[in-house]
Structure formats: C-alpha cells, structure tokens
Short mmCIF file of C-alpha atoms and ligand atoms in Angstrom, two decimals:
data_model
loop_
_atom_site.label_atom_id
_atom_site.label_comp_id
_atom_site.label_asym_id
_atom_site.label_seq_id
_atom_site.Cartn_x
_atom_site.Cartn_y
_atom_site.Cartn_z
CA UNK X 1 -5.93 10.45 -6.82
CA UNK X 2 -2.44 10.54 -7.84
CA UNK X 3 -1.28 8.27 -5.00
CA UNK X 4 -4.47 5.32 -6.29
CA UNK X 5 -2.69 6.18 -9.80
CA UNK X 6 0.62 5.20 -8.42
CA UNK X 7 -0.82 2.20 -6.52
CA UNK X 8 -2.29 0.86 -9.51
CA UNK X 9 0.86 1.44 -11.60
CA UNK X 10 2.58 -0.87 -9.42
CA UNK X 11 2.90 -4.37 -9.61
CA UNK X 12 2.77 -6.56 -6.49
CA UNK X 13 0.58 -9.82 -6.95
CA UNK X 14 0.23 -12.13 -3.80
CA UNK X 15 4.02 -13.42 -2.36
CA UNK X 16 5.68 -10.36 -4.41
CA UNK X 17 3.96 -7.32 -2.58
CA UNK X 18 7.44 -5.41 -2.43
CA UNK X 19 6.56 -2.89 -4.52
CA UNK X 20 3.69 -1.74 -3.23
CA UNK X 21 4.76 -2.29 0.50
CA UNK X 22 7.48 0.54 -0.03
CA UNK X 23 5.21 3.08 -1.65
CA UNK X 24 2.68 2.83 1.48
CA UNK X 25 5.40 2.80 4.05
CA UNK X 26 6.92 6.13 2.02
CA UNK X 27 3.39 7.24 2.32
CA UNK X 28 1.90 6.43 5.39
CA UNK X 29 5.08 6.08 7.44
CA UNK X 30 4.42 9.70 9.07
CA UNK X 31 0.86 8.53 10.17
CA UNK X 32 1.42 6.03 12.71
CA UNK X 33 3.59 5.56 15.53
CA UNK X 34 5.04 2.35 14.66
CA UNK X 35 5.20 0.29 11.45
CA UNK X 36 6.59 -3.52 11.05
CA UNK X 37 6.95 -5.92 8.73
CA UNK X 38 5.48 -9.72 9.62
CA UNK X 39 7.38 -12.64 7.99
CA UNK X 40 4.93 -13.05 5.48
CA UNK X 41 5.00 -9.69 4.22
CA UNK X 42 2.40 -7.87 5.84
CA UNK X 43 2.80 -4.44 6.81
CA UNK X 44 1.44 -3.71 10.34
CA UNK X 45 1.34 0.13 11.37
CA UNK X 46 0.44 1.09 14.73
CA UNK X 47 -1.51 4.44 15.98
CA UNK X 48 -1.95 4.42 20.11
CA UNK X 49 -4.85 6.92 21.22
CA UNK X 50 -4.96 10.02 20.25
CA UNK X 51 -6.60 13.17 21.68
CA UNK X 52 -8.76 10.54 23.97
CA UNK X 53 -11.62 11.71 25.50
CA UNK X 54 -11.96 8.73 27.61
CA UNK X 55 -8.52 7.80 29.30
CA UNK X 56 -9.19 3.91 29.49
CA UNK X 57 -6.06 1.30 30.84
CA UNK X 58 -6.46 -0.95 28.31
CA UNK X 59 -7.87 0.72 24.83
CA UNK X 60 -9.89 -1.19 22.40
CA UNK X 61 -7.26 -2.33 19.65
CA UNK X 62 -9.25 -2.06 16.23
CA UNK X 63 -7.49 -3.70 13.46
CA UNK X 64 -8.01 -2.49 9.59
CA UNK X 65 -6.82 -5.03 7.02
CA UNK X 66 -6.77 -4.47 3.43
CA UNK X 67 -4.69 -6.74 1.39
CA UNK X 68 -1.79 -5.16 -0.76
CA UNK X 69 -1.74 -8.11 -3.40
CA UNK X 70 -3.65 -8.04 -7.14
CA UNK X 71 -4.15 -10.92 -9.08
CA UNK X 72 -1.72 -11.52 -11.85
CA UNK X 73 0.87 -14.34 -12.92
CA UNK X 74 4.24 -16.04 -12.22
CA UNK X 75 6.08 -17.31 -15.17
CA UNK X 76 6.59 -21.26 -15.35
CA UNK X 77 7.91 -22.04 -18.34
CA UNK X 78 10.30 -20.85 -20.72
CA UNK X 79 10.70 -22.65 -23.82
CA UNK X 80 13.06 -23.12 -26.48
CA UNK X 81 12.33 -20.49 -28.59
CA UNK X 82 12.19 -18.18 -25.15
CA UNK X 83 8.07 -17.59 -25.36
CA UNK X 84 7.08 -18.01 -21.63
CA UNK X 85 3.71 -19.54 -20.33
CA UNK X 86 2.12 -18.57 -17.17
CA UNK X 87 0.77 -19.63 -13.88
CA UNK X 88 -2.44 -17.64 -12.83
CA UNK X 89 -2.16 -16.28 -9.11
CA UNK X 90 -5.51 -15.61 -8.07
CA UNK X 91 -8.81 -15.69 -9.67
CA UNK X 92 -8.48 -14.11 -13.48
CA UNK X 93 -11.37 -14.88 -16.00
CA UNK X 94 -9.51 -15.99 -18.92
CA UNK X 95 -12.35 -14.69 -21.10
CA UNK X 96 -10.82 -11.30 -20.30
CA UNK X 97 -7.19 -12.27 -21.14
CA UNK X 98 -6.80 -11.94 -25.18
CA UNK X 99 -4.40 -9.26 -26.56
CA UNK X 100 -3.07 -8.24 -23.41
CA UNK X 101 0.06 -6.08 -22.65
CA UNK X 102 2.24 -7.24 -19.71
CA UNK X 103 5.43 -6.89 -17.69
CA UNK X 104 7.51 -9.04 -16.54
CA UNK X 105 9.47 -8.52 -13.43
CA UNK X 106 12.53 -9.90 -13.17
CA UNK X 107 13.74 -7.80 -10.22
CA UNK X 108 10.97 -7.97 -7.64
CA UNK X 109 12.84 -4.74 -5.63
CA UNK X 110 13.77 -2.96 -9.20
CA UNK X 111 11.60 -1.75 -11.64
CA UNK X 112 14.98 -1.76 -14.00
CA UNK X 113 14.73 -5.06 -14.84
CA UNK X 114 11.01 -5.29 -16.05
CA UNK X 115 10.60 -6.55 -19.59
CA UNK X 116 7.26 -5.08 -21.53
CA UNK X 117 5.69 -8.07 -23.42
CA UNK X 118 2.77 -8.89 -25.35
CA UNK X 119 0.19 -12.10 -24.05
CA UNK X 120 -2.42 -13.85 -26.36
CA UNK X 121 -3.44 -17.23 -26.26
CA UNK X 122 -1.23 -19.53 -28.29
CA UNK X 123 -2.99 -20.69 -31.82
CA UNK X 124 -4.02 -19.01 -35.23
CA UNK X 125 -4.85 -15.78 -36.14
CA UNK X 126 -8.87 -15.34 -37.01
CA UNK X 127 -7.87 -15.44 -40.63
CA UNK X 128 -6.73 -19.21 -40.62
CA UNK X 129 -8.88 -19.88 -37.71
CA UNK X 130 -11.12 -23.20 -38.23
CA UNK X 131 -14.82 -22.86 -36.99
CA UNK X 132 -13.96 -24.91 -34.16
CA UNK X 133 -10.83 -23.24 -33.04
CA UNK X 134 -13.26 -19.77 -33.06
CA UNK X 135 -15.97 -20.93 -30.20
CA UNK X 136 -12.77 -22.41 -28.10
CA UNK X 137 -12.32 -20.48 -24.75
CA UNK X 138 -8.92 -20.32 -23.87
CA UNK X 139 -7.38 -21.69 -20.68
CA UNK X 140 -4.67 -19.92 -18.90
CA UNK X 141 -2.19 -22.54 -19.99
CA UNK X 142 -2.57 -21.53 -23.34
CA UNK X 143 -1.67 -17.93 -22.44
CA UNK X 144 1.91 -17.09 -24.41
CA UNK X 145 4.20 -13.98 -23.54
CA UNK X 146 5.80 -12.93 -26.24
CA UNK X 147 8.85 -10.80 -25.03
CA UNK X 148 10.04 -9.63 -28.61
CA UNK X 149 13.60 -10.80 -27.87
CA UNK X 150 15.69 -14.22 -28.92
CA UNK X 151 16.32 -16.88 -26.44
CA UNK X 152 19.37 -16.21 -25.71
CA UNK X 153 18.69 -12.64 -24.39
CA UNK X 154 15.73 -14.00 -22.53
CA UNK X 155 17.30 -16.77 -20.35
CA UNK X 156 19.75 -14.83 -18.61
CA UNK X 157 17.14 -12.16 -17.95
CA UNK X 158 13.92 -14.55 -16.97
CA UNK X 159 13.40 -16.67 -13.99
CA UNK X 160 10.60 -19.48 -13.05
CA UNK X 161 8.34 -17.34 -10.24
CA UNK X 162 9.31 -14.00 -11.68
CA UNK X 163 5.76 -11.49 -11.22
CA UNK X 164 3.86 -10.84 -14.42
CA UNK X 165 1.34 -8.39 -14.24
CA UNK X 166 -1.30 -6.85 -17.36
CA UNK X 167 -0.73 -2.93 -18.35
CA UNK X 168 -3.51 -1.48 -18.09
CA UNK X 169 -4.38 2.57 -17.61
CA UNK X 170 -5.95 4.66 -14.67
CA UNK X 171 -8.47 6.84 -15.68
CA UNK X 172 -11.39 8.62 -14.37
CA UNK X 173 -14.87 7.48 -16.29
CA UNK X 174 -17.47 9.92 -15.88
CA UNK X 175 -18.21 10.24 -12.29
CA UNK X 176 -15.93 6.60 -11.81
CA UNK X 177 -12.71 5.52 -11.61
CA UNK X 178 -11.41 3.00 -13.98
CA UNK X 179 -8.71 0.76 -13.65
CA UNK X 180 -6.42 -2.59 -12.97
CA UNK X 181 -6.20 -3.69 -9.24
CA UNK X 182 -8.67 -1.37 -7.90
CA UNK X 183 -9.58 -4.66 -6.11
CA UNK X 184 -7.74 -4.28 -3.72
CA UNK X 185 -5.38 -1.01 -4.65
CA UNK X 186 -8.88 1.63 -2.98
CA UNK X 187 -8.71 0.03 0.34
CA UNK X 188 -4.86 0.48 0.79
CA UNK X 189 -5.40 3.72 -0.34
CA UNK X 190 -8.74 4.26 1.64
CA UNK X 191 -7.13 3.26 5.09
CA UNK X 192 -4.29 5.88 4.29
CA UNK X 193 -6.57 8.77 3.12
CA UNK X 194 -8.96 7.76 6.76
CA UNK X 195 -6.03 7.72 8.55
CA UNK X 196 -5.59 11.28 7.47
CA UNK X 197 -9.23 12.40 8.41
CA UNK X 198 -9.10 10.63 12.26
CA UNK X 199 -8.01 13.80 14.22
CA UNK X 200 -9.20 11.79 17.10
CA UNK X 201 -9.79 8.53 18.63
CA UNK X 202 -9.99 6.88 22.19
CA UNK X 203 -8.78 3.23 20.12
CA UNK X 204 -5.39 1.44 19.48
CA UNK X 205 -5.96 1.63 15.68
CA UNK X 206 -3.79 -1.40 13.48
CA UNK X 207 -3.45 -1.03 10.42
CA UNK X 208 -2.08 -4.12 8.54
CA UNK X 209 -1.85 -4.22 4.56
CA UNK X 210 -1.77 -7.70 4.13
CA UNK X 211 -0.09 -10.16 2.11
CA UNK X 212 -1.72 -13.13 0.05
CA UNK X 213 -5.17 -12.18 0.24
CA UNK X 214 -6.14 -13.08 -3.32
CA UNK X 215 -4.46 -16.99 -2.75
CA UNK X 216 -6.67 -17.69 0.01
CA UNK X 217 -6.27 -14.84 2.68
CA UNK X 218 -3.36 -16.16 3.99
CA UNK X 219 -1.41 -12.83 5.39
CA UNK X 220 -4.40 -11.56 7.71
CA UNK X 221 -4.80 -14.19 9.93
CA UNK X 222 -1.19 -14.40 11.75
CA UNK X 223 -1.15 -10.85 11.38
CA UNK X 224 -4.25 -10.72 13.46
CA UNK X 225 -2.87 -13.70 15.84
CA UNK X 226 0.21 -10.99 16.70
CA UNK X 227 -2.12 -8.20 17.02
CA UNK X 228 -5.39 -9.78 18.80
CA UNK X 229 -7.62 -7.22 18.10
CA UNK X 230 -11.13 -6.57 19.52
CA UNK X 231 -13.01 -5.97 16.74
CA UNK X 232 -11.57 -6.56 12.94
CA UNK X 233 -12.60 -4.41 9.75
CA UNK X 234 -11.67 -6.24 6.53
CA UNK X 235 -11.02 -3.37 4.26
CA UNK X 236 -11.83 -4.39 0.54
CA UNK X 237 -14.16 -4.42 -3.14
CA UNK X 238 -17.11 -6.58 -3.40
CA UNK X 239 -19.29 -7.24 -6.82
CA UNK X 240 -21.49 -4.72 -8.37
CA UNK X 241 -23.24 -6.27 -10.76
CA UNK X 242 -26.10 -3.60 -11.51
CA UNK X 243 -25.17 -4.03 -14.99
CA UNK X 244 -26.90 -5.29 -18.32
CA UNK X 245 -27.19 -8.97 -18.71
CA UNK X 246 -27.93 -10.22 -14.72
CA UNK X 247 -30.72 -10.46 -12.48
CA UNK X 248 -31.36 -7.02 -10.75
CA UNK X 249 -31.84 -10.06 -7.51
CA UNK X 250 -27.77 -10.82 -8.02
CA UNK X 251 -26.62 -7.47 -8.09
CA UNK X 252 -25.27 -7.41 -5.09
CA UNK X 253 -24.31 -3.95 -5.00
CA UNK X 254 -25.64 -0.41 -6.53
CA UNK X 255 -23.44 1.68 -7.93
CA UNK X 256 -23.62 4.97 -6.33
CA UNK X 257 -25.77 3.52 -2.87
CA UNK X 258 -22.51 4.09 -0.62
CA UNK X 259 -20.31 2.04 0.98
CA UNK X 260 -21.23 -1.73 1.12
CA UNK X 261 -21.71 -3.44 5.12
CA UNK X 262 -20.87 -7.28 4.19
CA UNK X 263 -23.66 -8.91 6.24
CA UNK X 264 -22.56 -12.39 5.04
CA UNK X 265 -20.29 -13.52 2.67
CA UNK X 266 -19.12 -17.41 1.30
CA UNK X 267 -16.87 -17.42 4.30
CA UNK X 268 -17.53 -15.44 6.90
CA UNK X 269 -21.02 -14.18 8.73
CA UNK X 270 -20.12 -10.67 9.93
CA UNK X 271 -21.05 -9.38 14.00
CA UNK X 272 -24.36 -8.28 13.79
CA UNK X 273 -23.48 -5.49 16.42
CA UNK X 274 -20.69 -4.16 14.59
CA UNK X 275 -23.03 -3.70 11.04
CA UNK X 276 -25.22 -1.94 13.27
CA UNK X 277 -22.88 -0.01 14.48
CA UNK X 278 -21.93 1.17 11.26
CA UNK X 279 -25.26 1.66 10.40
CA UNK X 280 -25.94 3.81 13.09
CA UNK X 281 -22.81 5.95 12.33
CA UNK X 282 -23.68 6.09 8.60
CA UNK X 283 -26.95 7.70 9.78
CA UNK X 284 -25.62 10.01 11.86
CA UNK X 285 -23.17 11.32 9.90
CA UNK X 286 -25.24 11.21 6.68
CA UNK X 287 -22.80 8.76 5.29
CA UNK X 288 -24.43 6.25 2.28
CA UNK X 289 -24.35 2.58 3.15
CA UNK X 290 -25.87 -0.18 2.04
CA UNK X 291 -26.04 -3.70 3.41
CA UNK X 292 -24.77 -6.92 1.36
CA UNK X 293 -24.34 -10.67 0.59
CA UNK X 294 -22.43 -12.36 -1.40
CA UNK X 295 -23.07 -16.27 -2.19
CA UNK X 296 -19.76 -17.07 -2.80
CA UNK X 297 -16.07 -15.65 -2.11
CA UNK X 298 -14.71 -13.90 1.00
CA UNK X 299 -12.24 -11.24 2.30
CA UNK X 300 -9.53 -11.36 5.08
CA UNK X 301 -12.41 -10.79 8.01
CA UNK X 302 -12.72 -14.72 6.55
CA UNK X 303 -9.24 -16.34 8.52
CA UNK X 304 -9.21 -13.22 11.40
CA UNK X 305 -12.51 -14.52 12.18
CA UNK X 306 -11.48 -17.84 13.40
CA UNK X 307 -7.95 -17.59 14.54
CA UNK X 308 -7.24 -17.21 18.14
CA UNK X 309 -10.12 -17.40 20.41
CA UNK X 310 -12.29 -15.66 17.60
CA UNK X 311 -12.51 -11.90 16.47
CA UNK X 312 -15.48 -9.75 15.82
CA UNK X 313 -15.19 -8.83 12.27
CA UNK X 314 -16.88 -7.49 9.43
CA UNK X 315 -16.18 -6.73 6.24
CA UNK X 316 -16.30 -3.31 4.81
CA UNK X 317 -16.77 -3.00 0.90
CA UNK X 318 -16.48 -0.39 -2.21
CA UNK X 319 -18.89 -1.79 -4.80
CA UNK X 320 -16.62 -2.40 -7.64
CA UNK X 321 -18.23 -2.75 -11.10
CA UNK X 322 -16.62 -5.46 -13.82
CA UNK X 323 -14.18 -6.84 -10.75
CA UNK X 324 -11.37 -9.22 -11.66
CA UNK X 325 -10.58 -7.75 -14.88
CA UNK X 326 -8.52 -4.50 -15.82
CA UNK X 327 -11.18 -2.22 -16.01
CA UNK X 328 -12.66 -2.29 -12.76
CA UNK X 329 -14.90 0.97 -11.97
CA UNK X 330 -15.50 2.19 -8.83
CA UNK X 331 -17.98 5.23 -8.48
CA UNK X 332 -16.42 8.31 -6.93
CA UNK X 333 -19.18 9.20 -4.40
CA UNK X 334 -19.02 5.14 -2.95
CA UNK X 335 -15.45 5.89 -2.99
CA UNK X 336 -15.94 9.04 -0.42
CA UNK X 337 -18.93 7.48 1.06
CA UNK X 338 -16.58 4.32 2.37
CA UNK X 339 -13.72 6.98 3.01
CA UNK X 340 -15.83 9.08 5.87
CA UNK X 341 -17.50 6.30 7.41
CA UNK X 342 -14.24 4.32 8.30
CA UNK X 343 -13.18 7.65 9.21
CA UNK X 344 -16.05 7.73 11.25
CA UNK X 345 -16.23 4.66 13.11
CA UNK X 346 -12.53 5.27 14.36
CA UNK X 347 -13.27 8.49 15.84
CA UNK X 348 -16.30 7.55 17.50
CA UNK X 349 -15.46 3.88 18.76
CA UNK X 350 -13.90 3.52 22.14
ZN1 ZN F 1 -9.96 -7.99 -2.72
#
C-alpha cells in the first residue's frame, strides 16, 4: 500500500507523466527484461517466457496497458496581480472543485520547484453573496489559484503549461481505499504487484504504462502499433455507482462483486472469447468477477482496438466509487480480486 500511497502523492497529469514514469521504472525495473520509453511518453517493459511449459517459436505477445496520467490542470494565465487561472486536462466535475488545495509544478523533473496554492472559484464570499450568485455553478474558467505570493515573485517562478494538480490524502476507509487518482494510479500499481505474483508464463507479456489516456487515449495506440500484440488488456477504473441517489439499473458496478469484465463500453465492444476466458479463469480460481457496460466513456482497449490490422482487447476494471473527484474509493477485496485474476490469466494463457 505504501507504493499506491506514493503513486497517488505524485503528480503526473496527461503530457507531464515524468513523475510517475520514474517511480515505476525505480519500481518495476527489476521485473522485466527490458523497459523503453516511446516518444510520447509511454513506458513499455518487456518480460519474454518464463518457466514455459510449452516451448512455442513464436509466443503469444499479451500486452497490459494502464495509463500513468490523472486528470488535473495546466496553468494559462497569469495576471497582473499574479492569481493564475487554469486549463482543465481531462474530465473534472467542477461541482467538486470549491476550496481546493493545489500545487503547482514548475519543474516537471523536480519536486523543488512546486508552489502549494489555494483554488476557489473567483467571486464573493457567501456573506456578500447575492441570491443569484449562490445557485451559480462555477465553470473551470472561473477557477483562481491563489499562490500567497506578489507578482513579482510569481512570474519568474510560473510558466503557461506548468502541471497543477489538487492535494488531496490517501487513506484507507473501512474496508476501502480512499483517494485522488486512484483512476488510474490501482492499475499501474496492479500490473506491478501481478507482475510480482506470475512465477510462470508460456506468453511475451508487455507491459506499457501509457501516456495521455485521460485526453483521449492517445499513448496506447502507437504503443500497441510498436508492440502488435495478440490479445490487449486495458488495465483501468470504471463507475460504481451503487450509491444513494441513482437507479440501482445504472450502477454499473457493485462494490465488493470483484473485478469488473468490460463487455462493452462507449468506445469499444470487448472479444467475446477473451471475457470468457476470464470468466472461466475467475471460476476456476475462485476469483470474483463481474461483467459490465458502460453507456458512455472508454479506456485505452478503445484506440489498440483499431490500430493496425485490429487487436483483441478487453478491458479489465476496478469498480471505483465517486470517480473523477479526489475521493475516489476503491474496495479492498475488488482490489485483490482484479490483482489475482490478471495474475491469473498470464500464467495460464499461452
Ligand atoms: Zn482511467
């Protein structure tokens, strides 16, 4: 849990995944035969067969994606009296976004150079609110950062496109965990912690943490064109919206039923074989699963899917309560559940 901490503790929104790039590389590095870096960021680590049972010429090359980026901000603007406004980058509801603590990032590679600030939505305080003003949503152009410092300390320090991300803590919630950029900070660390279980397997296993996944899964698909794997497993969150206030037939997800088998998503219909597949492991091993759709949105298994000649892919999902804001919550045993079965499926496919 300490490593998720760290992930989560580290900034690295889509185009500025750095950050979080080293700490996997300083963590995973000893788990793969060969590790690269594509030219749009995404890390690709190679494992060749190990222990096979079956000595095949060519082994089926499985590729994992899970995308390294969070949602967050770039700053584009800094006015005169050095308050900066923001650019959202990726999908934030700015109903969550009031009273927020942030940092700024002026060094992408050094965390010496990030600036704490303070965001709220620029206008009056509640007491000198009018009516009007009160029912008023804010946008995200009427987010201000408030850096505590003049101008003239502020210029030299800030730049248009420096990464600003929300503060917010990791903590374990009951039998959850709770925190920022669980979407998509699990799956990074769920490929790792897999990767540790796999003793075996007959496979060329790829596993590429992928860059601009929340701005339109843009790092996945010429990371799959490079690697053109068999069958692709889009490693990420999806909904759970179990939760008072929605129709128990838009849930999605159920907290606690396992890991989630995307059937069918807003962008992608997943290889029927392959959710079988999983399904049949999941039995066998006594693994919770549970199948899914989701109307709208889609994950990396979205542009693998249709580069090349075409990829069998599917998307494989932790059901993530409250996603898209800081306090996402993710229950332990769906956690495990998703853990062992990807751990599962790469020791048994060949
Ligand atoms: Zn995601």
């Amino acid at each position: 849990m300490k490593l998720l901490e760290a992930m989560t503790q580290t900034p690295s929104i889509a185009g500025r995944e750095d950050r979080l790039r080293n700490l996997i590389l300083k963590h995973a590095a000893g788990l793969f035969d060969q590790t690269c870096v594509d030219s749009l960021g995404s890390l690709i680590c190679h494992r060749k067969p190990r222990n096979p049972r079956t000595h095949r010429k060519k082994p089926r090359r499985i590729m994992i994606a899970a995308h390294m980026d969070q949602i967050g901000f770039m700053v584009h603007h800094i006015d005169s009296k050095g308050f900066l406004r923001v650019q959202s980058v990726g999908g934030f509801d700015p109903r969550n976004l009031f009273s927020r603590l942030v940092t700024v990032c002026t060094d992408v590679h050094n965390t010496k150079g990030d600036l704490p600030g303070v965001m709220n939505p620029g206008g009056k305080p509640v007491h000198i609110a009018s009516e009007e003003d009160r029912k008023r949503v804010p946008e995200i152009s009427d987010l201000v950062i408030d850096l505590g410092l003049e101008v003239k300390e502020v210029t030299p320090k800030v730049h248009i496109g420096d990464m600003v991300v929300i503060r917010a803590p990791f903590m374990e919630v009951g039998k959850t965990i709770v925190g920022q950029c669980l979407d998509n900070r699990v799956a990074c660390w769920l490929a790792i912690r897999a990767l540790e279980h796999v003793q075996q397997h007959d496979c060329e296993i790829y596993v590429v943490f992928t860059a601009q996944e929340e701005v339109g899964c843009r790092g996945a698909g010429p990371a799959a064109d490079s690697i053109q794997p068999d069958i692709a497993i889009a490693l990420d969150t999806t909904l759970c919206v179990d939760t008072p206030g929605v129709d128990e037939t838009q849930s999605v997800t159920l907290q606690g039923s396992g890991a989630g088998l995307m059937v069918m998503d807003g962008r992608t219909i997943a290889d029927l074989g392959l959710i079988e597949e999983f399904e049949k492991i999941a039995k066998s091993k006594k693994i919770k699963a549970q199948r899914t759709i989701l109307a709208r949105g889609g994950t990396d298994a979205s542009t693998i899917q249709s580069k090349g000649s075409g990829y069998r892919v599917m998307s494989l999902v932790c059901p993530t309560r409250y996603i898209h804001t800081v306090t996402e919550m993710i229950h332990l045993d769906d956690l495990y559940a998703t853990r062992d079965l990807l751990a599962a499926f790469l020791s048994t496919t060949s």
